[in-house]
mmCIF file of C-alpha atoms in Angstrom:
data_model
loop_
_atom_site.group_PDB
_atom_site.id
_atom_site.type_symbol
_atom_site.label_atom_id
_atom_site.label_comp_id
_atom_site.label_asym_id
_atom_site.label_seq_id
_atom_site.Cartn_x
_atom_site.Cartn_y
_atom_site.Cartn_z
ATOM 1 C CA MET X 1 -19.974 38.096 95.893
ATOM 2 C CA PRO X 2 -20.767 42.378 96.760
ATOM 3 C CA ARG X 3 -19.464 44.986 95.158
ATOM 4 C CA ILE X 4 -17.483 46.993 98.530
ATOM 5 C CA SER X 5 -17.518 50.932 97.300
ATOM 6 C CA PHE X 6 -16.151 53.542 100.178
ATOM 7 C CA PRO X 7 -17.686 57.392 100.309
ATOM 8 C CA ARG X 8 -15.270 58.792 97.520
ATOM 9 C CA ARG X 9 -14.052 61.932 100.137
ATOM 10 C CA LEU X 10 -12.315 58.231 101.728
ATOM 11 C CA CYS X 11 -10.941 57.156 99.001
ATOM 12 C CA ARG X 12 -7.904 59.689 98.818
ATOM 13 C CA PRO X 13 -6.444 58.570 102.064
ATOM 14 C CA LEU X 14 -7.271 55.204 101.601
ATOM 15 C CA ILE X 15 -5.041 54.821 98.216
ATOM 16 C CA VAL X 16 -2.578 56.684 100.310
ATOM 17 C CA LEU X 17 -1.783 54.948 102.799
ATOM 18 C CA LEU X 18 -2.218 51.915 101.092
ATOM 19 C CA ALA X 19 0.529 53.089 98.749
ATOM 20 C CA ALA X 20 2.837 53.460 101.973
ATOM 21 C CA LEU X 21 2.696 49.843 102.988
ATOM 22 C CA ALA X 22 3.401 48.781 99.186
ATOM 23 C CA LEU X 23 6.080 50.656 99.640
ATOM 24 C CA LEU X 24 7.192 50.439 103.380
ATOM 25 C CA LEU X 25 7.022 46.018 103.012
ATOM 26 C CA GLY X 26 7.688 45.969 99.311
ATOM 27 C CA ALA X 27 11.441 47.956 101.434
ATOM 28 C CA GLY X 28 12.509 45.104 102.652
ATOM 29 C CA ALA X 29 13.423 45.318 105.618
ATOM 30 C CA GLY X 30 10.795 42.977 107.130
ATOM 31 C CA PRO X 31 6.774 43.300 108.876
ATOM 32 C CA GLY X 32 7.862 45.666 112.622
ATOM 33 C CA TRP X 33 10.558 47.328 111.609
ATOM 34 C CA ALA X 34 12.089 50.421 113.029
ATOM 35 C CA ALA X 35 15.315 52.957 112.803
ATOM 36 C CA PRO X 36 17.404 51.535 116.011
ATOM 37 C CA ASP X 37 17.387 53.612 118.390
ATOM 38 C CA GLU X 38 21.457 54.226 118.679
ATOM 39 C CA GLY X 39 21.857 54.738 122.189
ATOM 40 C CA GLY X 40 24.222 57.347 123.976
ATOM 41 C CA SER X 41 24.607 60.607 124.405
ATOM 42 C CA LYS X 42 24.669 63.337 122.029
ATOM 43 C CA LYS X 43 28.265 64.627 124.251
ATOM 44 C CA LEU X 44 29.227 60.802 123.740
ATOM 45 C CA ARG X 45 28.927 61.052 120.414
ATOM 46 C CA ASP X 46 30.663 64.041 119.454
ATOM 47 C CA ALA X 47 33.795 62.837 122.033
ATOM 48 C CA LEU X 48 33.776 60.130 119.513
ATOM 49 C CA GLU X 49 33.537 62.019 116.828
ATOM 50 C CA ALA X 50 36.575 64.228 117.486
ATOM 51 C CA ALA X 51 38.791 61.462 118.094
ATOM 52 C CA ALA X 52 38.396 59.337 115.411
ATOM 53 C CA LYS X 53 39.050 62.374 113.351
ATOM 54 C CA GLY X 54 41.527 63.398 115.144
ATOM 55 C CA HIS X 55 43.114 60.635 115.056
ATOM 56 C CA ILE X 56 42.872 59.756 111.506
ATOM 57 C CA GLU X 57 43.795 63.505 110.270
ATOM 58 C CA ALA X 58 47.039 62.877 112.423
ATOM 59 C CA THR X 59 47.560 59.972 110.398
ATOM 60 C CA ALA X 60 46.833 61.646 106.985
ATOM 61 C CA ARG X 61 49.511 64.084 108.252
ATOM 62 C CA LEU X 62 51.869 61.931 109.829
ATOM 63 C CA ASP X 63 51.763 59.837 106.377
ATOM 64 C CA ASN X 64 52.410 62.931 104.541
ATOM 65 C CA SER X 65 55.227 63.573 106.113
ATOM 66 C CA LYS X 66 56.941 60.250 106.336
ATOM 67 C CA ARG X 67 56.703 60.716 101.835
ATOM 68 C CA ARG X 68 57.973 64.307 101.678
ATOM 69 C CA GLN X 69 60.225 62.990 104.094
ATOM 70 C CA LYS X 70 61.751 59.372 101.995
ATOM 71 C CA ALA X 71 61.542 62.026 98.806
ATOM 72 C CA LEU X 72 63.458 64.758 100.245
ATOM 73 C CA THR X 73 66.028 61.864 101.658
ATOM 74 C CA GLY X 74 65.901 60.422 97.954
ATOM 75 C CA ARG X 75 67.344 64.408 97.148
ATOM 76 C CA LEU X 76 69.927 64.475 98.768
ATOM 77 C CA LYS X 77 71.318 61.258 98.396
ATOM 78 C CA ALA X 78 71.551 62.362 95.175
ATOM 79 C CA VAL X 79 72.792 65.858 95.915
ATOM 80 C CA GLU X 80 75.438 64.748 97.791
ATOM 81 C CA VAL X 81 76.488 62.098 94.321
ATOM 82 C CA ARG X 82 77.082 66.069 92.927
ATOM 83 C CA LEU X 83 78.612 66.869 95.415
ATOM 84 C CA VAL X 84 81.618 64.934 95.628
ATOM 85 C CA GLU X 85 81.749 64.315 91.669
ATOM 86 C CA LEU X 86 82.117 68.308 92.123
ATOM 87 C CA THR X 87 84.605 67.932 94.610
ATOM 88 C CA ALA X 88 87.044 65.873 92.315
ATOM 89 C CA GLN X 89 86.861 68.472 89.809
ATOM 90 C CA VAL X 90 87.663 71.681 91.706
ATOM 91 C CA GLY X 91 90.188 69.994 93.163
ATOM 92 C CA GLU X 92 91.647 69.100 89.506
ATOM 93 C CA VAL X 93 91.938 72.880 88.668
ATOM 94 C CA ALA X 94 93.520 73.602 91.803
ATOM 95 C CA ALA X 95 95.855 70.467 92.120
ATOM 96 C CA GLN X 96 96.679 72.709 88.205
ATOM 97 C CA SER X 97 96.992 75.951 89.725
ATOM 98 C CA TYR X 98 99.811 74.047 91.682
ATOM 99 C CA ARG X 99 101.633 72.442 89.357
ATOM 100 C CA LEU X 100 101.719 74.629 87.105
ATOM 101 C CA GLY X 101 101.383 78.222 89.761
ATOM 102 C CA ARG X 102 99.655 80.770 90.126
ATOM 103 C CA LEU X 103 100.743 82.373 86.389
ATOM 104 C CA THR X 104 98.493 85.165 85.566
ATOM 105 C CA PRO X 105 95.947 85.707 82.554
ATOM 106 C CA ILE X 106 98.006 88.825 81.743
ATOM 107 C CA ALA X 107 101.374 86.228 82.164
ATOM 108 C CA ALA X 108 100.704 84.492 79.528
ATOM 109 C CA LEU X 109 98.877 86.956 76.690
ATOM 110 C CA LEU X 110 102.623 88.755 78.054
ATOM 111 C CA ASP X 111 104.268 85.693 76.304
ATOM 112 C CA SER X 112 103.152 84.899 73.103
ATOM 113 C CA THR X 113 105.243 85.194 70.555
ATOM 114 C CA THR X 114 102.370 85.679 67.580
ATOM 115 C CA PRO X 115 100.067 87.372 66.637
ATOM 116 C CA GLU X 116 98.188 84.275 66.377
ATOM 117 C CA SER X 117 99.096 82.795 69.471
ATOM 118 C CA PHE X 118 98.426 85.704 71.731
ATOM 119 C CA VAL X 119 94.735 85.249 70.421
ATOM 120 C CA ARG X 120 94.889 81.499 70.448
ATOM 121 C CA ARG X 121 95.520 81.931 73.850
ATOM 122 C CA ALA X 122 93.124 84.464 75.022
ATOM 123 C CA GLY X 123 91.112 81.879 73.221
ATOM 124 C CA GLU X 124 91.712 79.454 75.915
ATOM 125 C CA LEU X 125 91.861 80.867 78.657
ATOM 126 C CA ASP X 126 88.774 82.560 78.506
ATOM 127 C CA VAL X 127 87.113 79.163 77.726
ATOM 128 C CA MET X 128 89.153 78.024 81.119
ATOM 129 C CA ALA X 129 87.490 80.300 83.022
ATOM 130 C CA GLN X 130 84.042 79.932 82.449
ATOM 131 C CA ARG X 131 84.647 76.216 82.094
ATOM 132 C CA ASP X 132 85.736 76.643 86.024
ATOM 133 C CA GLY X 133 83.799 78.876 87.331
ATOM 134 C CA ARG X 134 80.444 76.670 86.140
ATOM 135 C CA ARG X 135 82.221 74.469 88.122
ATOM 136 C CA LEU X 136 82.467 76.502 91.197
ATOM 137 C CA ARG X 137 79.531 77.595 90.974
ATOM 138 C CA ALA X 138 77.450 74.199 90.298
ATOM 139 C CA LEU X 139 79.692 73.495 94.128
ATOM 140 C CA ALA X 140 78.680 76.395 95.647
ATOM 141 C CA GLU X 141 74.440 76.060 93.516
ATOM 142 C CA ALA X 142 75.145 71.856 95.368
ATOM 143 C CA ARG X 143 76.037 72.454 98.509
ATOM 144 C CA ALA X 144 73.195 75.315 99.239
ATOM 145 C CA GLU X 145 71.165 72.645 97.979
ATOM 146 C CA ALA X 146 72.422 69.988 99.779
ATOM 147 C CA ARG X 147 71.505 72.428 103.263
ATOM 148 C CA THR X 148 68.542 72.911 102.163
ATOM 149 C CA ALA X 149 68.084 69.489 101.597
ATOM 150 C CA LYS X 150 69.145 68.865 104.798
ATOM 151 C CA LEU X 151 67.320 71.308 106.801
ATOM 152 C CA ALA X 152 63.855 70.097 105.591
ATOM 153 C CA ILE X 153 64.385 66.860 106.713
ATOM 154 C CA ASP X 154 64.706 68.328 109.520
ATOM 155 C CA ALA X 155 61.072 70.449 109.011
ATOM 156 C CA GLU X 156 59.601 66.778 108.908
ATOM 157 C CA VAL X 157 61.022 65.032 111.256
ATOM 158 C CA ARG X 158 59.728 67.888 113.902
ATOM 159 C CA GLU X 159 55.913 67.192 112.308
ATOM 160 C CA GLN X 160 56.675 63.938 112.624
ATOM 161 C CA GLN X 161 57.027 64.373 116.209
ATOM 162 C CA LYS X 162 54.324 66.757 116.560
ATOM 163 C CA GLN X 163 52.088 64.204 115.063
ATOM 164 C CA VAL X 164 52.991 61.433 117.370
ATOM 165 C CA VAL X 165 52.030 63.692 120.332
ATOM 166 C CA VAL X 166 48.743 64.232 119.173
ATOM 167 C CA LEU X 167 47.715 60.700 117.529
ATOM 168 C CA ALA X 168 48.359 59.981 121.995
ATOM 169 C CA LYS X 169 45.858 62.731 122.570
ATOM 170 C CA ARG X 170 43.645 61.231 120.471
ATOM 171 C CA LYS X 171 44.143 58.139 121.579
ATOM 172 C CA ARG X 172 43.445 59.635 125.170
ATOM 173 C CA ASP X 173 40.627 61.554 124.473
ATOM 174 C CA ALA X 174 38.974 57.971 122.999
ATOM 175 C CA GLU X 175 40.170 56.407 125.362
ATOM 176 C CA ARG X 176 38.584 59.231 128.422
ATOM 177 C CA ALA X 177 35.243 59.185 125.835
ATOM 178 C CA LEU X 178 34.667 55.556 125.976
ATOM 179 C CA ALA X 179 35.226 55.363 129.199
ATOM 180 C CA GLU X 180 31.317 55.196 129.420
ATOM 181 C CA VAL X 181 30.348 53.551 127.649
ATOM 182 C CA SER X 182 33.682 51.139 128.045
ATOM 183 C CA SER X 183 34.477 47.975 130.462
ATOM 184 C CA GLY X 184 38.622 47.148 128.272
ATOM 185 C CA THR X 185 39.444 45.571 125.548
ATOM 186 C CA GLY X 186 36.888 43.337 122.977
ATOM 187 C CA SER X 187 38.015 40.802 121.548
ATOM 188 C CA GLY X 188 36.778 41.676 117.866
ATOM 189 C CA PHE X 189 34.735 39.824 115.327
ATOM 190 C CA GLY X 190 36.014 36.149 112.688
ATOM 191 C CA GLY X 191 34.861 37.068 109.173
ATOM 192 C CA GLY X 192 35.593 38.105 105.523
ATOM 193 C CA SER X 193 37.552 40.879 104.878
ATOM 194 C CA ALA X 194 38.432 41.375 101.134
ATOM 195 C CA SER X 195 39.996 44.472 99.632
ATOM 196 C CA ALA X 196 37.983 47.468 99.309
ATOM 197 C CA ARG X 197 37.922 50.156 96.309
ATOM 198 C CA PRO X 198 40.338 53.056 97.732
ATOM 199 C CA ALA X 199 37.501 55.785 98.167
ATOM 200 C CA PRO X 200 38.814 59.212 96.606
ATOM 201 C CA ARG X 201 41.708 60.783 98.447
ATOM 202 C CA ASN X 202 43.241 64.332 98.340
ATOM 203 C CA SER X 203 46.855 64.522 96.137
ATOM 204 C CA ASP X 204 48.181 64.771 100.248
ATOM 205 C CA GLY X 205 46.613 62.123 101.555
ATOM 206 C CA SER X 206 44.080 62.962 103.123
ATOM 207 C CA TRP X 207 39.961 63.032 103.060
ATOM 208 C CA PRO X 208 38.084 65.990 101.298
ATOM 209 C CA SER X 209 35.462 67.530 102.956
ATOM 210 C CA GLU X 210 32.820 65.639 101.740
ATOM 211 C CA SER X 211 28.324 67.435 102.451
ATOM 212 C CA CYS X 212 25.539 65.233 102.995
ATOM 213 C CA SER X 213 24.810 66.001 98.784
ATOM 214 C CA VAL X 214 23.585 63.090 96.848
ATOM 215 C CA SER X 215 21.194 61.023 97.262
ATOM 216 C CA ASP X 216 20.972 58.022 99.530
ATOM 217 C CA PRO X 217 19.071 54.863 98.292
ATOM 218 C CA THR X 218 18.148 53.952 101.662
ATOM 219 C CA THR X 219 15.964 56.461 102.564
ATOM 220 C CA SER X 220 14.262 59.366 100.039
ATOM 221 C CA GLY X 221 17.199 61.639 102.481
ATOM 222 C CA CYS X 222 20.588 62.096 101.497
ATOM 223 C CA ILE X 223 25.094 60.776 102.146
ATOM 224 C CA THR X 224 27.857 62.052 101.220
ATOM 225 C CA PRO X 225 29.632 60.418 98.340
ATOM 226 C CA ARG X 226 32.919 58.701 100.080
ATOM 227 C CA THR X 227 29.502 57.221 102.266
ATOM 228 C CA LEU X 228 27.904 55.844 99.177
ATOM 229 C CA HIS X 229 31.238 54.534 97.732
ATOM 230 C CA MET X 230 31.692 52.760 101.319
ATOM 231 C CA LEU X 231 27.499 51.227 101.047
ATOM 232 C CA LYS X 232 27.949 49.987 96.805
ATOM 233 C CA GLN X 233 31.891 48.695 98.056
ATOM 234 C CA ALA X 234 30.152 47.241 101.025
ATOM 235 C CA GLN X 235 26.907 45.230 99.048
ATOM 236 C CA SER X 236 29.350 44.150 95.959
ATOM 237 C CA ALA X 237 31.649 42.874 98.683
ATOM 238 C CA GLY X 238 28.692 40.416 99.771
ATOM 239 C CA TYR X 239 26.615 42.390 102.332
ATOM 240 C CA GLN X 240 23.481 42.811 101.242
ATOM 241 C CA ARG X 241 21.158 43.084 103.450
ATOM 242 C CA TYR X 242 18.284 45.626 104.956
ATOM 243 C CA VAL X 243 20.034 49.062 105.505
ATOM 244 C CA SER X 244 18.828 52.461 106.477
ATOM 245 C CA CYS X 245 21.528 55.565 105.840
ATOM 246 C CA HIS X 246 20.117 58.899 106.374
ATOM 247 C CA ARG X 247 17.955 60.281 109.471
ATOM 248 C CA SER X 248 16.769 63.293 110.179
ATOM 249 C CA GLY X 249 16.358 64.233 113.213
ATOM 250 C CA GLY X 250 19.004 63.478 116.565
ATOM 251 C CA GLY X 251 22.780 63.747 116.949
ATOM 252 C CA GLY X 252 25.512 62.013 115.833
ATOM 253 C CA GLU X 253 26.305 61.361 111.982
ATOM 254 C CA HIS X 254 23.489 60.356 109.736
ATOM 255 C CA PRO X 255 21.388 63.911 110.080
ATOM 256 C CA LYS X 256 24.851 64.877 108.209
ATOM 257 C CA GLY X 257 24.520 61.806 106.056
ATOM 258 C CA ARG X 258 28.270 59.636 107.096
ATOM 259 C CA ALA X 259 26.248 57.018 108.564
ATOM 260 C CA CYS X 260 24.907 53.435 107.890
ATOM 261 C CA ASP X 261 23.039 50.583 110.401
ATOM 262 C CA PHE X 262 23.130 47.475 108.313
ATOM 263 C CA ALA X 263 20.987 44.365 109.772
ATOM 264 C CA ALA X 264 21.687 41.196 110.385
ATOM 265 C CA ALA X 265 18.310 39.900 110.460
ATOM 266 C CA LYS X 266 17.128 38.675 107.420
ATOM 267 C CA GLY X 267 14.025 40.447 107.270
ATOM 268 C CA GLY X 268 15.367 44.072 108.336
ATOM 269 C CA PHE X 269 15.235 45.306 111.932
ATOM 270 C CA ALA X 270 14.962 42.923 114.524
ATOM 271 C CA ASN X 271 14.116 43.681 118.254
ATOM 272 C CA VAL X 272 16.247 40.829 119.101
ATOM 273 C CA SER X 273 19.975 40.523 119.735
ATOM 274 C CA ALA X 274 21.168 38.730 115.965
ATOM 275 C CA SER X 275 22.011 34.863 117.049
ATOM 276 C CA GLY X 276 23.353 31.471 114.499
ATOM 277 C CA GLY X 277 23.841 32.226 110.719
ATOM 278 C CA ASP X 278 22.305 36.666 111.749
ATOM 279 C CA LYS X 279 25.851 37.394 113.863
ATOM 280 C CA ALA X 280 27.673 35.561 111.805
ATOM 281 C CA TYR X 281 26.316 37.942 108.842
ATOM 282 C CA GLY X 282 27.609 41.100 111.435
ATOM 283 C CA ASP X 283 30.648 39.797 112.357
ATOM 284 C CA SER X 284 32.459 39.267 108.967
ATOM 285 C CA LEU X 285 30.483 42.653 107.359
ATOM 286 C CA ALA X 286 31.787 44.391 111.280
ATOM 287 C CA THR X 287 35.299 42.783 110.237
ATOM 288 C CA TYR X 288 35.110 44.466 106.743
ATOM 289 C CA LEU X 289 34.541 47.501 107.624
ATOM 290 C CA LYS X 290 36.774 47.444 110.305
ATOM 291 C CA SER X 291 39.424 45.733 107.993
ATOM 292 C CA ASN X 292 39.301 48.305 105.138
ATOM 293 C CA ALA X 293 38.551 51.608 107.154
ATOM 294 C CA GLY X 294 41.962 53.247 105.180
ATOM 295 C CA ARG X 295 40.133 52.869 102.854
ATOM 296 C CA LEU X 296 36.418 53.539 102.416
ATOM 297 C CA GLY X 297 37.306 56.318 105.329
ATOM 298 C CA VAL X 298 35.391 54.878 108.350
ATOM 299 C CA MET X 299 35.402 56.861 111.441
ATOM 300 C CA TYR X 300 34.207 53.727 113.735
ATOM 301 C CA VAL X 301 32.599 50.314 113.666
ATOM 302 C CA ILE X 302 29.533 49.145 116.058
ATOM 303 C CA TRP X 303 28.662 46.356 117.129
ATOM 304 C CA TYR X 304 27.263 43.020 119.019
ATOM 305 C CA ARG X 305 28.623 45.578 122.654
ATOM 306 C CA GLN X 306 31.742 46.339 120.640
ATOM 307 C CA ILE X 307 33.296 48.933 119.363
ATOM 308 C CA TRP X 308 36.673 49.560 117.083
ATOM 309 C CA MET X 309 37.556 52.461 115.603
ATOM 310 C CA PRO X 310 40.956 52.980 114.949
ATOM 311 C CA ASN X 311 42.414 54.486 117.496
ATOM 312 C CA THR X 312 41.707 52.323 120.874
ATOM 313 C CA GLY X 313 40.894 48.986 118.144
ATOM 314 C CA TRP X 314 38.006 46.888 119.462
ATOM 315 C CA ARG X 315 37.150 47.951 123.278
ATOM 316 C CA ALA X 316 34.175 47.108 125.464
ATOM 317 C CA TYR X 317 30.511 48.720 124.595
ATOM 318 C CA SER X 318 27.251 49.112 126.438
ATOM 319 C CA GLY X 319 24.362 51.556 124.634
ATOM 320 C CA GLY X 320 21.994 50.930 127.729
ATOM 321 C CA GLY X 321 20.591 47.181 127.401
ATOM 322 C CA SER X 322 18.602 47.325 124.138
ATOM 323 C CA PRO X 323 19.209 45.491 121.222
ATOM 324 C CA ALA X 324 19.342 48.931 119.305
ATOM 325 C CA ALA X 325 21.588 50.843 121.979
ATOM 326 C CA ASP X 326 23.501 46.622 122.087
ATOM 327 C CA HIS X 327 24.275 46.926 118.419
ATOM 328 C CA THR X 328 23.229 44.034 118.835
ATOM 329 C CA ASN X 329 20.662 43.264 115.983
ATOM 330 C CA HIS X 330 22.215 46.351 113.371
ATOM 331 C CA VAL X 331 25.637 47.679 112.738
ATOM 332 C CA HIS X 332 26.607 50.853 112.408
ATOM 333 C CA VAL X 333 29.774 52.425 110.944
ATOM 334 C CA SER X 334 30.120 56.159 110.294
ATOM 335 C CA MET X 335 31.795 57.470 108.208
ATOM 336 C CA TYR X 336 34.650 60.746 107.215
#
């Protein structure tokens, strides 16, 4: 068989081209792969992000306020028990004074018949004064603590009422944002909903602020630690078909490392709407992400002409007609 030779000036570009093709085919994306064109305007994506983030933040503040109120209520109950005990003790002192009359310390000392009894009575009076003083101070402090706890509980109730108003506003914002792409309530999807391991939160229950700071295992870009956690949890739950997260340029969360696209087809992002087993795979994945949104920090999920947000539930979604824009060939998830 004759040996084929190439001019040396063509060898290096050819090697680079072959390496690139091998890398592309080895990634598991399948022939004809291309990053999905999500469709929708930047204005829409920004509005969805603002509405979802606002809802998540208000929910965290509401939950945190409820936890504080519960702790304060427990503290108030304990103080009220102490108040009953201290009030009874101070009542005993008052009753004793009433029965015996108002015996002044000077009169008690003058009633002593010997120097020894004088010293003994002086000591007894000092002990009684310290005891009664402690009881009165403890009663005053308990009353002040109870008043403080009640005021704090009232403040938490007002905070919760405020966050309920915020949540209602964020829901209206989401519905206005969806108006241009949604025709009404969606039906949702069936499928698995195993529990994911929760991503780390702040001590007050809120999500920590994160940047695109860790390597994206699906591309050469970067993603946030929370996005990486979501990706690993989804893969551990069995959703191991092709995924693409970071994407440079454009709007939305992909360039920020806060979004991933999960292909429905085994071969990658085919330019056709999923059906059969591929549709069932996407249904199950979308349900998994929705069910674990609170554990993972999911802002919204888009799949098969439907979008899920925490303040609206599943809604009908139209991205522009193509399988990529309507998300009928991949599941999109945006992270907080």
